[in-house]
Amino acid sequence: MSPLLSGAIVFALGCYAVASILVLVRLVRGPRAQDRVLALDLLYLHGMLVMLVLGIQYGNDTYFEAALLIAVFGFVSSSAMAKFILRGEVIE
Amino acid sequence: MTAQVPFWVEVVVSVLLVLSGIFVVISAVGFLRLQDFFLRMHPPALAYTFGSWCVTLGAILYFSMQEGRLQLQPWLIIIMLSITVPVTTLLLARAALFRRRIAGATDTPPPLRSRQPPGMP
Amino acid sequence: MSLIVLLLLPFLGSLVTALLPTRARNMLASWAGLVSAGAAAWVISLFPHVRDGGVIREEISWIPSLGLDLVLRVDGFAWMFAGLVTVLGALVSLYSRYYMSPEDPVARFYASFLAFMGAMLGVVLSGNLIQLVLFWELTSLFSFLLIGYWYHREDARRGARMALTITGAGGLALLGGVILLGQIVGSYDLETVLASGDLIRTDPRYPAALVLILLGVFTKSAQFPFHFWLPRAMAAPTPVSAYLHSATMVKAGVFLLARLWPALSGTDLWFWLVGGVGVTTLLIGAYVAMFQNDLKGLLAYSTISHLGLITLLFGLNSPLAAVAGVFHIMNHATFKASLFMAAGIVDHETGTRDIRRLNGLLRAMPITGTLALVASAAMAGVPLLNGFLSKEMFFAETVFLKSRPWIEIGLPAAATLAGIFAVVYSLRFGYDIFFGPPSTDLPREPEEPPRWMRIPVDLLVFACLVVGIIPSMSIGPFLAEAARPVVGGVLPAYSLAVWHGFNAPFIMSLVAVAGGIVGYLILRRYQERGLLLATPLVSRLNSKRMFERTLAWFARLSNKTLRVVGTDRLQPQMFVIIAVALLLGFLASQTVPLVWGDRARLPTSPAFVLLWVTGIVCAIGAAAQAKFHRLVALTLLGGVGLVTCLTFIWFSAPDLALTQLAVEVVTTILFLLGLRWLPMRLETALPRLTWRDRGRRTRDLLLAIGTGSGLAALSYAMLTRPATQSISPFFLSRSLPEGGGANVVNVILVDFRAFDTLGEISVLSAVALTVFALLRRFRPPEESIGETSQQQALHAETDTDLVSPRVARDAGRGYLMVPMVIARMLMPVAVIVAVHLLLRGHNAPGGGFVAGLAIAIAFLIQYLVAGTHWVELRTKLRPARWISLGLLYAAATGLGAVVIGYPFLTTHTPHFTLPLVGEVHIPSATFFDLGVFGVVVGATLLILTALAHQSTRAHRRRTSPPDTSESRGAA
Amino acid sequence: MTWALPHLLIVPVILPLLSAVIMLLIGSERGRSKSIVNVLATLAGLLVALEILRRVDGSGGSGVIGVYLAANWEAPFGIVLVADRLAALMLVLTGVVSLGAALYSMAGWGRAGVYFHPLFQIQLMGLNGAFLTGDLFNLFVFFEVALAASYGLQLHGSGPTRVRSGLHYLAINLLASSLFLVGLAMIYGVMGTLSMADVAAKLPHVVEADRGLLHAGVAILAVAFLTKAAMWPLNSWLVPAYLSASAPVAALFALMTKLGIYTLLRLWTLLFSADAGPSAHFGGPLFLYGGLATIGFGVLGLMATLKLGRIAGFSIIVSSGTLLAALGFGAVSVTSAALYYLLSSTLAASALFLLVELVERTRNGEPEPLREVDLEPGEDTNLDDDEAPLVGRAIPVSLALLGVAFIACALLVAGLPPLSGFIAKFSIMAAIVSPPGYGAPSVPTSIAWGLFGLLLLSGLVATIGMSRAGIRHFWTEADQPPQIKVAEAVPVLALIIVCVWLTAQAEQVMRYTHATARSLHAPTAYIDAVLSTRPIPGPTRPNIDGGGAP
Amino acid sequence: MRLFAKVLPAPLLSAALLALWLMLARSTSIDQVILGLILALGVPLLTTSLRLNNVRVRRPLVVIRFILMVGYDVLRSNLEVARGVLTWGWRQPKARFVLIPLELNDPVGLAALSMVTTVVPGTVWSELARDRSVLMLHAWDVTDETAFVARFKARYEKPLREIFE
Amino acid sequence: MEALLALVIGVLGGAGVWLVLRPRTFQVILGLALLSYAVNLFIFSMGSLVIDQPPIVKPGVAPTLDQYTDPMPQALVLTAIVIGFATTALFLVLLLASRGLTGTDHVDGKEPS
Ligand code: NA
Ligand code: NA
């Protein structure tokens, strides 16, 4: 792997981490529950991106399983939270 | 099995990764600094779309070249993401509207009415 | 086998009695009498064998390794005691027949009585000290039942309990002492112990052993300061008193004193302890007895006094005194039993035992009166009666004792004083109730008792006379045989003559009688003036009351202490557990100084650091928000979970990452389902922090920081130390060739350590079943029973899109329409993904757990968007069935190996050749994983849907107004 | 070593699991058939346990150690089940107690909530598995199995009291489980293995720098076990949890503290025997002092309460303390006596828990006294009071039977003669004061005397407590005889009869416990048996090499 | 034909699932294809009650064109919103709620529309009237509301109606 | 990296302990959850930190701990995660039941006096 690609990988990972910190600020600050839920959803997305990039970095496709799992099921917790905010009840 | 990837591929993948990183940071910046919740709902889409598409594309390219045949599995990720993401955003937007209305916020439009009286065909 | 049968006879009799009709008193009394008389005859017939120091010994092996075998041993002394126990038992059986009321269901009485007799026989026949303790405690137990026979009476209950407590405690002390004795001697066998007197007395453990044994003796024989239970035990029916408190139970103490006399006596400690306690008891008992107004109370204190006398005799370290002690044991049993029976007759005939109310009874019951007078004279030590003889021997011993001067003077003086007291209380018993003008206000008109009721008294008083008049002809040989073993086989010279000349003891007797009469007259004078009605000097010192108080005080103190050293609150318990773990962990880690290892560190990745900054902030935020902002805390917890998951994947643990992710999702839904039923906590509704709260928080914070630091230090030490040894290379090398899978983690789970996994799915099942069971009885908090505030806010709007799937017929309307389309689109996809994870698990990340969770999540999404009603209308999930089939499947896979002769859960990888496909390997571990999958699906769904059902249940419970708009809209 | 039935060792684990599954499949109704299945499965379990015991004891002497390689992987790599005398003894004890509880629950006890019987069987599975396993993590798993089922059983029937104490019970056990995992992880980290025998074999050769870490791990692990074994001050949870549980469950729970004791006994004798080099007898003083403190705590509890259920709970604490202290001596004679004591006290506590329910039924509707402690009596009642007639009361047969059973339990719990409780206490006391060189402990005499005294004291206090409670429950105005079903009376009596048997056969039992103790304190045979057992060659494992640690 | 409908109730779905399986398996070997076929046939049958039924997709050409168009829109809007975020200090977009009257009534079509609005930055699906007659969007930058509505309907609603109705 | 992970374990454990000692049931359950994260990471950390060497055996790679991370702690953590999930669920339901039956969310089922 060329230094270019490894540099790009480090850059991308760094970006995701920085973005996560920014999102974390929102997660902690709120102000409302919907902000926090959205922030959590974004964190999950960042996590998924990290996994994908790691997959490229190590040329190992096992990382994709986890990323896929986030893509398919990651929305469930934030959706449930959103529904909870909206209805006060997750399963009616 | 793992062949050396041509340099041009690495360049393309690198560009995609950098772009993804930049867009993700922009989306996070927007999400953090915008004032209103509905405004804040827009920037995350950058990460959901461009941010993840770039990486996925990079991965497809990289692995396909590496293994010498089309590797579409990463593609599944963006398909699944596009299918599932609306659920959260839709519910969140609805919840935000609801809570604002309950709180009596003035900048929030009133609930939508059906055109026909409810229940009529 | 004769002795064992003799010993068992009363117990068997007791058993039979318990089975007899409860009110058949003639049958019961005859049976008890027959048993005890039979036993008595048996015992008496053994006399030839014990004559001239003969010993009968029988052994039954029981626990030889502990030195505890059943040894029945009859020598002269034991024979004498066994005779007392059985003969008096027979007499009391007869007496009880008439004493107990016809309405009394006496089966219980006779059963306890016979059992007690058996226990007492066991004590006296024991040839093994532990066995002796065993029967000793049994006498405590059965006496408890006898004293508490009339348990409807408060005094009986308390008296019984006190007796049990004191004598039981003494028995435990005795056990301790006997064990020590056994350790000193190397055996518990009585003969060995008796032969090892010198060894024992020189052993450093002798004082401890002696004190413990004496505690047993003194409590049982009601010696000061443990005497107080005896008067209290007078709440027992009088036959019981006549038996227990004259001849048997209380005599067990002095029996032991005599029994161990050769082994333990002869030291100063013995003299001071036994003699001191004896003389104190002698005086106090006699003194208090003088002032008793209750007939039985008087007899009780006089018994205490006489027991003190016997104890004193054994304490004098003189063989002659010991012989006198043995003699007085016999004499006291005779006259005291008859006195108790007489008192019982009086009570029975008059309805009262109050000496002050009873007067001139001799006229109404001349024969009983005469008998009682003779017996009380024996008690007072009047010549020509048996009591005189032993008392004379006692006086002689006090006089001839060689000791310090003050003792040589003091002891005879004390003895004489006690003699005076004895005369006084004997006069109170005899003269006070039988002479003077007859009482007129008695509850019943007195008359002579039934003839058979009096017979036991007749016999006993006759014995007093015979022994008193012709001692050497009547009791002489028996006394000799009884006393011989006590003094170690060689009897001292003594003479049983009535008249020994005008010597010091006789003068003391005269002084006692004269002084007693004078004392009695003075006391009578005072009492007629209404003075000295209660015991002077010591009436304030009510030891039985003190006992009760002490017990209550102890109970209260224990309760208070318990509240300090224990708690029923959770927080201190958690604190203590963590603190102890921290402390012990710290101490143990200091065995050698904790140092960091020198393994090459991984270079730090900035991105990873930043990710964990996120994680740490989330964790601390969650900790801070958990009290008032639960949803916020939950969101933050989700952040921690995500970062944990990323850590797993970062450090080469894809399986963990997958499982953690799936668990995160399910846990979040679970928490949200729970939050529905947790009413809001309002931050303002709480009082301000007190200093105590602050202190507690500081303390908790310190512990938290300490624990965190400890964990961090330990993990850092572990992370940096070079790995020296591990079994893991085995797994890596065998996984593929022998386990049939490339994913080592999965092969460990389903093959190498499949047994763990089987246990784990059992845990999951058990928890799911528990949750389900608990929720069946769930009662939501008042505040949460109604609709949520969000739902209530909607009632004004009829045209809202926020329809509840609970009431909507078509869930695909309103705001959930799009989510539902997506959810339903996802369903088959989820199934495919799950199958993929399951099948690939053996070779790549995945496996039954995560696959099961994926399916469960897919179902949960359906519940989420469409509501319980809609989903369950369309599918029958039956999670419990999933669980049971999953377990069955996993177990059956394991048993499959057993069928073909391999250990449980051995995996096989059959190879098939299929057309088109070619060779196929299917490790049986995959089937096991399928079982895991089933359990995970079932358990997850059972837990979450059971919780979700609470909503529908709550709504069903209250009659909700029908949603008219919706019903129209769906038409 | 010949095992006619090669799979016998797995049966105590699999049989309950399959029975649970069958009961789950039977469905939610048909409580009767489920309780019959429950009893039959438990009975079968007992028979199997007895058979294992018979085989393990073998021809006497050194005994036979049965080793079963679950999944056919040899130690230290796979999980082995090991049946030595101790494990067999615990299996039999579990079988007896659980059979009692199962019989008792036939009287409709399963109806108070759902899934009683399956959870009961899963609890048995957990207990049996924990007694049999030779692997540390597997031990954790079976602890969790037993605990998971115990949560359900403890909460069986629900209600505020159960839920409140259940919450505490759960929270504390979750915490303890966390400690368990931390300790376990450290042991694995240092030793690189989880097989107990392998750990024991490698322990003397641990790198010196790692010994501190290992000890820290073991200490943390010990806290988890000590919490479960109810050592003071980690035991406040016990009485409320057991008190609130339904009778058969409480009876079964009498085994749960013994599981903690068993684990300590097993691990400490195995790992920290005299051969363990610098780690020999590690932690012994902790058990000694902790045990003494625990007995003291139990004594306080016995003294402070009138409530029979609490008495039963505190008697369990006393027995835990006694066992812990005995464990601390680390001597064959003491351990042997302690094992006998363990049998007797567990059976007694179970019988008592079963009995408590029946006895308290006689006081139906009567309010509890305001104060827990008994107060002093009023002014001396005149002995000659005419109001209370001098005529005894007839005791109904059922009450009389309960009374006899109660007395037996009281004797057992207090260690009074003539039942096994006495023998047990006597043998412990005799062992701890036995002169040095007589198989004697190397414990300071003051401690031995302290234990000696505490044992006597605890007996006294138990006598006081039991008599107080007995008087309160039996010597009282019984309006009507208690309604007792045969299914409830039989197990109580049966457990007592087992104690009577223990008394009569004490020599035989003690021969067994002595052999057990001797092999526990010389663990080489155990280690060798585990590490030398080879798997059965099969298609995937054609050639089994010499094995052993890499 | 009825048998065909029974065995293969949702051919489109089955095809998609087969594709999904092969992508997940990263293999087109014969055994994976067979397994994929079994699953693709079996899973729709298994999940009948909980999956979408009666989805009909017409005019595949429109579908492809629509996807490409959306893709283009996504890229364009990404840049637009990114610029908006970065230049927030100087120029703030005119964000507002927009009401869009809808003719599209098919649930799947509406779901597709919601996906489009989500993936295209600058539009947030906020509320749909209960009778699906009006949709409220939150739009990132709208200067001319009528034009925005017209463009939205033309670009997204119309093709979707063609595909799903 | 090692120091970071140790720090993380410490912080999670500390936060968990803090919460576990709090009086409200919800705090306790969150505490137990945090504690189980900490414990899982702790177990995980016994196997040393290795990047890109998941224990999935590849042909031609020596099956040693130099080439693969230690699979054993992972297997243990996996079991611990599942058991942790189950017990968390139980605790949650129990705290709900307690809240319903006692009317308070205090861990002792009654407000402190
Ligand atoms: Na008088
Ligand atoms: Na959008």
JSON list of C-alpha atoms in Angstrom, two decimals, chain C residues 185-294:
[
{"chain": "C", "resi": 185, "resn": "VAL", "atom": "CA", "xyz": [-6.92, -38.30, 77.72]},
{"chain": "C", "resi": 186, "resn": "GLY", "atom": "CA", "xyz": [-7.10, -39.39, 74.13]},
{"chain": "C", "resi": 187, "resn": "SER", "atom": "CA", "xyz": [-10.40, -41.10, 74.63]},
{"chain": "C", "resi": 188, "resn": "TYR", "atom": "CA", "xyz": [-13.92, -40.35, 75.62]},
{"chain": "C", "resi": 189, "resn": "ASP", "atom": "CA", "xyz": [-14.34, -43.68, 77.25]},
{"chain": "C", "resi": 190, "resn": "LEU", "atom": "CA", "xyz": [-15.39, -43.23, 80.83]},
{"chain": "C", "resi": 191, "resn": "GLU", "atom": "CA", "xyz": [-13.15, -45.90, 82.24]},
{"chain": "C", "resi": 192, "resn": "THR", "atom": "CA", "xyz": [-10.11, -44.51, 80.50]},
{"chain": "C", "resi": 193, "resn": "VAL", "atom": "CA", "xyz": [-10.93, -41.03, 81.68]},
{"chain": "C", "resi": 194, "resn": "LEU", "atom": "CA", "xyz": [-11.52, -42.17, 85.24]},
{"chain": "C", "resi": 195, "resn": "ALA", "atom": "CA", "xyz": [-8.21, -43.92, 85.21]},
{"chain": "C", "resi": 196, "resn": "SER", "atom": "CA", "xyz": [-6.36, -40.87, 83.96]},
{"chain": "C", "resi": 197, "resn": "GLY", "atom": "CA", "xyz": [-6.95, -38.53, 86.86]},
{"chain": "C", "resi": 198, "resn": "ASP", "atom": "CA", "xyz": [-3.34, -37.56, 87.28]},
{"chain": "C", "resi": 199, "resn": "LEU", "atom": "CA", "xyz": [-2.83, -36.95, 83.60]},
{"chain": "C", "resi": 200, "resn": "ILE", "atom": "CA", "xyz": [-5.87, -34.73, 83.53]},
{"chain": "C", "resi": 201, "resn": "ARG", "atom": "CA", "xyz": [-5.08, -32.71, 86.59]},
{"chain": "C", "resi": 202, "resn": "THR", "atom": "CA", "xyz": [-1.63, -31.83, 85.34]},
{"chain": "C", "resi": 203, "resn": "ASP", "atom": "CA", "xyz": [-2.66, -30.91, 81.83]},
{"chain": "C", "resi": 204, "resn": "PRO", "atom": "CA", "xyz": [-2.65, -27.18, 81.03]},
{"chain": "C", "resi": 205, "resn": "ARG", "atom": "CA", "xyz": [-6.11, -27.60, 79.57]},
{"chain": "C", "resi": 206, "resn": "TYR", "atom": "CA", "xyz": [-7.45, -28.90, 82.88]},
{"chain": "C", "resi": 207, "resn": "PRO", "atom": "CA", "xyz": [-8.76, -25.55, 84.16]},
{"chain": "C", "resi": 208, "resn": "ALA", "atom": "CA", "xyz": [-10.65, -24.85, 80.95]},
{"chain": "C", "resi": 209, "resn": "ALA", "atom": "CA", "xyz": [-12.06, -28.34, 80.82]},
{"chain": "C", "resi": 210, "resn": "LEU", "atom": "CA", "xyz": [-13.02, -28.23, 84.47]},
{"chain": "C", "resi": 211, "resn": "VAL", "atom": "CA", "xyz": [-14.73, -24.87, 84.22]},
{"chain": "C", "resi": 212, "resn": "LEU", "atom": "CA", "xyz": [-16.69, -25.97, 81.18]},
{"chain": "C", "resi": 213, "resn": "ILE", "atom": "CA", "xyz": [-17.75, -29.23, 82.77]},
{"chain": "C", "resi": 214, "resn": "LEU", "atom": "CA", "xyz": [-18.70, -27.50, 86.00]},
{"chain": "C", "resi": 215, "resn": "LEU", "atom": "CA", "xyz": [-20.79, -25.05, 84.03]},
{"chain": "C", "resi": 216, "resn": "GLY", "atom": "CA", "xyz": [-22.74, -28.03, 82.84]},
{"chain": "C", "resi": 217, "resn": "VAL", "atom": "CA", "xyz": [-23.00, -29.45, 86.32]},
{"chain": "C", "resi": 218, "resn": "PHE", "atom": "CA", "xyz": [-23.99, -26.24, 88.03]},
{"chain": "C", "resi": 219, "resn": "THR", "atom": "CA", "xyz": [-26.64, -25.31, 85.53]},
{"chain": "C", "resi": 220, "resn": "LYS", "atom": "CA", "xyz": [-28.19, -28.72, 85.63]},
{"chain": "C", "resi": 221, "resn": "SER", "atom": "CA", "xyz": [-28.09, -28.97, 89.38]},
{"chain": "C", "resi": 222, "resn": "ALA", "atom": "CA", "xyz": [-29.40, -25.45, 89.83]},
{"chain": "C", "resi": 223, "resn": "GLN", "atom": "CA", "xyz": [-26.34, -24.19, 91.60]},
{"chain": "C", "resi": 224, "resn": "PHE", "atom": "CA", "xyz": [-25.88, -20.54, 92.33]},
{"chain": "C", "resi": 225, "resn": "PRO", "atom": "CA", "xyz": [-25.87, -18.39, 90.21]},
{"chain": "C", "resi": 226, "resn": "PHE", "atom": "CA", "xyz": [-27.82, -20.63, 87.83]},
{"chain": "C", "resi": 227, "resn": "HIS", "atom": "CA", "xyz": [-30.32, -21.77, 90.39]},
{"chain": "C", "resi": 228, "resn": "PHE", "atom": "CA", "xyz": [-33.21, -19.59, 89.38]},
{"chain": "C", "resi": 229, "resn": "TRP", "atom": "CA", "xyz": [-34.58, -21.80, 86.67]},
{"chain": "C", "resi": 230, "resn": "LEU", "atom": "CA", "xyz": [-35.58, -24.43, 89.18]},
{"chain": "C", "resi": 231, "resn": "PRO", "atom": "CA", "xyz": [-38.30, -22.50, 91.06]},
{"chain": "C", "resi": 232, "resn": "ARG", "atom": "CA", "xyz": [-39.58, -21.39, 87.69]},
{"chain": "C", "resi": 233, "resn": "ALA", "atom": "CA", "xyz": [-39.80, -24.99, 86.59]},
{"chain": "C", "resi": 234, "resn": "MET", "atom": "CA", "xyz": [-42.38, -25.53, 89.32]},
{"chain": "C", "resi": 235, "resn": "ALA", "atom": "CA", "xyz": [-44.92, -24.52, 86.72]},
{"chain": "C", "resi": 236, "resn": "ALA", "atom": "CA", "xyz": [-44.71, -28.12, 85.67]},
{"chain": "C", "resi": 237, "resn": "PRO", "atom": "CA", "xyz": [-47.39, -30.52, 86.85]},
{"chain": "C", "resi": 238, "resn": "THR", "atom": "CA", "xyz": [-46.43, -31.68, 90.33]},
{"chain": "C", "resi": 239, "resn": "PRO", "atom": "CA", "xyz": [-45.61, -35.27, 89.34]},
{"chain": "C", "resi": 240, "resn": "VAL", "atom": "CA", "xyz": [-43.06, -33.81, 86.99]},
{"chain": "C", "resi": 241, "resn": "SER", "atom": "CA", "xyz": [-41.59, -31.75, 89.79]},
{"chain": "C", "resi": 242, "resn": "ALA", "atom": "CA", "xyz": [-41.53, -34.76, 92.04]},
{"chain": "C", "resi": 243, "resn": "TYR", "atom": "CA", "xyz": [-39.63, -36.67, 89.45]},
{"chain": "C", "resi": 244, "resn": "LEU", "atom": "CA", "xyz": [-37.38, -34.10, 87.78]},
{"chain": "C", "resi": 245, "resn": "HIS", "atom": "CA", "xyz": [-36.57, -31.94, 90.73]},
{"chain": "C", "resi": 246, "resn": "SER", "atom": "CA", "xyz": [-36.03, -34.52, 93.37]},
{"chain": "C", "resi": 247, "resn": "ALA", "atom": "CA", "xyz": [-34.44, -37.55, 91.87]},
{"chain": "C", "resi": 248, "resn": "THR", "atom": "CA", "xyz": [-33.54, -37.11, 88.25]},
{"chain": "C", "resi": 249, "resn": "MET", "atom": "CA", "xyz": [-32.95, -34.01, 86.20]},
{"chain": "C", "resi": 250, "resn": "VAL", "atom": "CA", "xyz": [-31.31, -31.86, 88.83]},
{"chain": "C", "resi": 251, "resn": "LYS", "atom": "CA", "xyz": [-29.48, -34.86, 90.15]},
{"chain": "C", "resi": 252, "resn": "ALA", "atom": "CA", "xyz": [-27.86, -35.34, 86.78]},
{"chain": "C", "resi": 253, "resn": "GLY", "atom": "CA", "xyz": [-25.52, -32.51, 87.67]},
{"chain": "C", "resi": 254, "resn": "VAL", "atom": "CA", "xyz": [-24.36, -33.97, 90.93]},
{"chain": "C", "resi": 255, "resn": "PHE", "atom": "CA", "xyz": [-24.34, -37.36, 89.25]},
{"chain": "C", "resi": 256, "resn": "LEU", "atom": "CA", "xyz": [-21.71, -36.07, 86.88]},
{"chain": "C", "resi": 257, "resn": "LEU", "atom": "CA", "xyz": [-19.83, -34.44, 89.71]},
{"chain": "C", "resi": 258, "resn": "ALA", "atom": "CA", "xyz": [-19.67, -37.78, 91.43]},
{"chain": "C", "resi": 259, "resn": "ARG", "atom": "CA", "xyz": [-19.02, -39.66, 88.22]},
{"chain": "C", "resi": 260, "resn": "LEU", "atom": "CA", "xyz": [-15.97, -37.61, 87.33]},
{"chain": "C", "resi": 261, "resn": "TRP", "atom": "CA", "xyz": [-14.86, -37.22, 90.92]},
{"chain": "C", "resi": 262, "resn": "PRO", "atom": "CA", "xyz": [-11.93, -39.59, 90.55]},
{"chain": "C", "resi": 263, "resn": "ALA", "atom": "CA", "xyz": [-10.75, -37.85, 87.43]},
{"chain": "C", "resi": 264, "resn": "LEU", "atom": "CA", "xyz": [-11.26, -34.22, 88.27]},
{"chain": "C", "resi": 265, "resn": "SER", "atom": "CA", "xyz": [-11.26, -33.76, 92.02]},
{"chain": "C", "resi": 266, "resn": "GLY", "atom": "CA", "xyz": [-8.36, -33.30, 94.29]},
{"chain": "C", "resi": 267, "resn": "THR", "atom": "CA", "xyz": [-7.16, -29.90, 93.15]},
{"chain": "C", "resi": 268, "resn": "ASP", "atom": "CA", "xyz": [-7.50, -26.52, 94.75]},
{"chain": "C", "resi": 269, "resn": "LEU", "atom": "CA", "xyz": [-9.41, -25.28, 91.80]},
{"chain": "C", "resi": 270, "resn": "TRP", "atom": "CA", "xyz": [-11.90, -28.05, 92.30]},
{"chain": "C", "resi": 271, "resn": "PHE", "atom": "CA", "xyz": [-12.19, -27.28, 95.98]},
{"chain": "C", "resi": 272, "resn": "TRP", "atom": "CA", "xyz": [-12.74, -23.60, 95.51]},
{"chain": "C", "resi": 273, "resn": "LEU", "atom": "CA", "xyz": [-15.09, -23.88, 92.58]},
{"chain": "C", "resi": 274, "resn": "VAL", "atom": "CA", "xyz": [-17.18, -26.82, 93.62]},
{"chain": "C", "resi": 275, "resn": "GLY", "atom": "CA", "xyz": [-17.02, -26.22, 97.34]},
{"chain": "C", "resi": 276, "resn": "GLY", "atom": "CA", "xyz": [-17.54, -22.49, 97.01]},
{"chain": "C", "resi": 277, "resn": "VAL", "atom": "CA", "xyz": [-20.51, -22.80, 94.72]},
{"chain": "C", "resi": 278, "resn": "GLY", "atom": "CA", "xyz": [-21.90, -25.61, 96.85]},
{"chain": "C", "resi": 279, "resn": "VAL", "atom": "CA", "xyz": [-21.81, -23.73, 100.12]},
{"chain": "C", "resi": 280, "resn": "THR", "atom": "CA", "xyz": [-23.18, -20.58, 98.56]},
{"chain": "C", "resi": 281, "resn": "THR", "atom": "CA", "xyz": [-26.04, -22.48, 97.05]},
{"chain": "C", "resi": 282, "resn": "LEU", "atom": "CA", "xyz": [-26.63, -24.36, 100.25]},
{"chain": "C", "resi": 283, "resn": "LEU", "atom": "CA", "xyz": [-27.05, -21.16, 102.20]},
{"chain": "C", "resi": 284, "resn": "ILE", "atom": "CA", "xyz": [-28.90, -19.10, 99.67]},
{"chain": "C", "resi": 285, "resn": "GLY", "atom": "CA", "xyz": [-31.31, -21.89, 98.81]},
{"chain": "C", "resi": 286, "resn": "ALA", "atom": "CA", "xyz": [-32.12, -22.57, 102.41]},
{"chain": "C", "resi": 287, "resn": "TYR", "atom": "CA", "xyz": [-32.40, -18.92, 103.24]},
{"chain": "C", "resi": 288, "resn": "VAL", "atom": "CA", "xyz": [-34.79, -18.16, 100.41]},
{"chain": "C", "resi": 289, "resn": "ALA", "atom": "CA", "xyz": [-36.78, -21.32, 101.06]},
{"chain": "C", "resi": 290, "resn": "MET", "atom": "CA", "xyz": [-37.74, -20.04, 104.51]},
{"chain": "C", "resi": 291, "resn": "PHE", "atom": "CA", "xyz": [-39.68, -17.17, 103.06]},
{"chain": "C", "resi": 292, "resn": "GLN", "atom": "CA", "xyz": [-41.56, -18.98, 100.35]},
{"chain": "C", "resi": 293, "resn": "ASN", "atom": "CA", "xyz": [-45.31, -18.99, 100.50]},
{"chain": "C", "resi": 294, "resn": "ASP", "atom": "CA", "xyz": [-45.86, -21.44, 97.71]}
]
